[in-house]
């Protein structure tokens, strides 16, 4: 059910809006309750807008993806495993961004080029 359908369903269960109490004390209580509820809704809206603005700032402040990645070994002493193009779908979780010259040096040092993204071709690296 969409939010609008949910709202109309909820509103329908409240009854006719003209079914208000006739006496002033109950009308004042209802007015106070509505004001407090409206204040809560406005605070919730403000908090949601703040969260959304922070999320958007985070997206805008995100650094650009690196052009080249190096996939590291299983432990800190293990040699690198592969070199990838920055947006390679096949890169593992243990990657870090590197510069073009570092990618060329890694390939020259014998680090394997990823077979999916072929960074050696992209870099113009020939064995």
mmCIF file of N, CA and C in Angstrom, residues 2 9 13-14 21 35 43 54 59 61 63 71-72 83 88 92 94 113 119 125 127:
data_model
loop_
_atom_site.group_PDB
_atom_site.id
_atom_site.type_symbol
_atom_site.label_atom_id
_atom_site.label_comp_id
_atom_site.label_asym_id
_atom_site.label_seq_id
_atom_site.Cartn_x
_atom_site.Cartn_y
_atom_site.Cartn_z
ATOM 1 N N UNK A 2 0.609 2.169 -0.869
ATOM 2 C CA UNK A 2 1.412 3.385 -0.969
ATOM 3 C C UNK A 2 1.167 4.272 0.263
ATOM 4 N N UNK A 9 -6.588 5.595 4.097
ATOM 5 C CA UNK A 9 -7.168 4.514 4.889
ATOM 6 C C UNK A 9 -7.253 4.932 6.356
ATOM 7 N N UNK A 13 -10.688 5.852 8.782
ATOM 8 C CA UNK A 13 -10.986 5.227 10.071
ATOM 9 C C UNK A 13 -11.227 6.261 11.162
ATOM 10 N N UNK A 14 -10.778 7.486 10.941
ATOM 11 C CA UNK A 14 -11.001 8.532 11.934
ATOM 12 C C UNK A 14 -12.452 9.003 11.945
ATOM 13 N N UNK A 21 -16.311 17.156 18.929
ATOM 14 C CA UNK A 21 -17.126 17.372 20.130
ATOM 15 C C UNK A 21 -17.721 18.782 20.110
ATOM 16 N N UNK A 35 -1.910 20.345 17.842
ATOM 17 C CA UNK A 35 -0.738 21.218 17.780
ATOM 18 C C UNK A 35 0.525 20.449 18.171
ATOM 19 N N UNK A 43 9.128 18.348 13.486
ATOM 20 C CA UNK A 43 10.483 17.988 13.946
ATOM 21 C C UNK A 43 10.999 16.763 13.207
ATOM 22 N N UNK A 54 22.737 15.670 4.686
ATOM 23 C CA UNK A 54 24.034 15.092 5.044
ATOM 24 C C UNK A 54 24.413 13.966 4.095
ATOM 25 N N UNK A 59 27.728 12.219 -0.603
ATOM 26 C CA UNK A 59 27.859 11.764 -1.995
ATOM 27 C C UNK A 59 28.699 12.754 -2.790
ATOM 28 N N UNK A 61 30.930 14.876 -1.642
ATOM 29 C CA UNK A 61 32.289 14.983 -1.133
ATOM 30 C C UNK A 61 33.108 13.707 -1.341
ATOM 31 N N UNK A 63 35.476 11.117 -2.738
ATOM 32 C CA UNK A 63 36.575 11.276 -3.690
ATOM 33 C C UNK A 63 36.314 10.456 -4.952
ATOM 34 N N UNK A 71 45.362 -5.247 -6.074
ATOM 35 C CA UNK A 71 44.740 -6.194 -5.150
ATOM 36 C C UNK A 71 45.836 -6.799 -4.294
ATOM 37 N N UNK A 72 45.702 -6.634 -2.999
ATOM 38 C CA UNK A 72 46.728 -7.063 -2.061
ATOM 39 C C UNK A 72 46.538 -8.528 -1.689
ATOM 40 N N UNK A 83 46.692 -6.430 -10.676
ATOM 41 C CA UNK A 83 46.453 -5.023 -10.990
ATOM 42 C C UNK A 83 45.133 -4.974 -11.758
ATOM 43 N N UNK A 88 36.942 -2.017 -12.255
ATOM 44 C CA UNK A 88 36.841 -3.445 -12.588
ATOM 45 C C UNK A 88 35.834 -4.159 -11.694
ATOM 46 N N UNK A 92 38.916 -7.626 -6.051
ATOM 47 C CA UNK A 92 38.539 -8.170 -4.752
ATOM 48 C C UNK A 92 38.325 -7.079 -3.718
ATOM 49 N N UNK A 94 40.302 -6.581 -1.103
ATOM 50 C CA UNK A 94 41.577 -6.099 -0.565
ATOM 51 C C UNK A 94 42.302 -5.256 -1.618
ATOM 52 N N UNK A 113 48.200 -9.148 -14.319
ATOM 53 C CA UNK A 113 47.157 -8.241 -14.787
ATOM 54 C C UNK A 113 45.825 -8.986 -14.745
ATOM 55 N N UNK A 119 44.237 -4.416 -17.474
ATOM 56 C CA UNK A 119 44.919 -3.152 -17.263
ATOM 57 C C UNK A 119 46.206 -3.033 -18.080
ATOM 58 N N UNK A 125 51.039 -1.642 -21.715
ATOM 59 C CA UNK A 125 52.165 -2.401 -21.189
ATOM 60 C C UNK A 125 52.374 -3.655 -22.026
ATOM 61 N N UNK A 127 54.843 -7.099 -22.449
ATOM 62 C CA UNK A 127 55.861 -7.918 -21.767
ATOM 63 C C UNK A 127 57.187 -7.848 -22.471
#
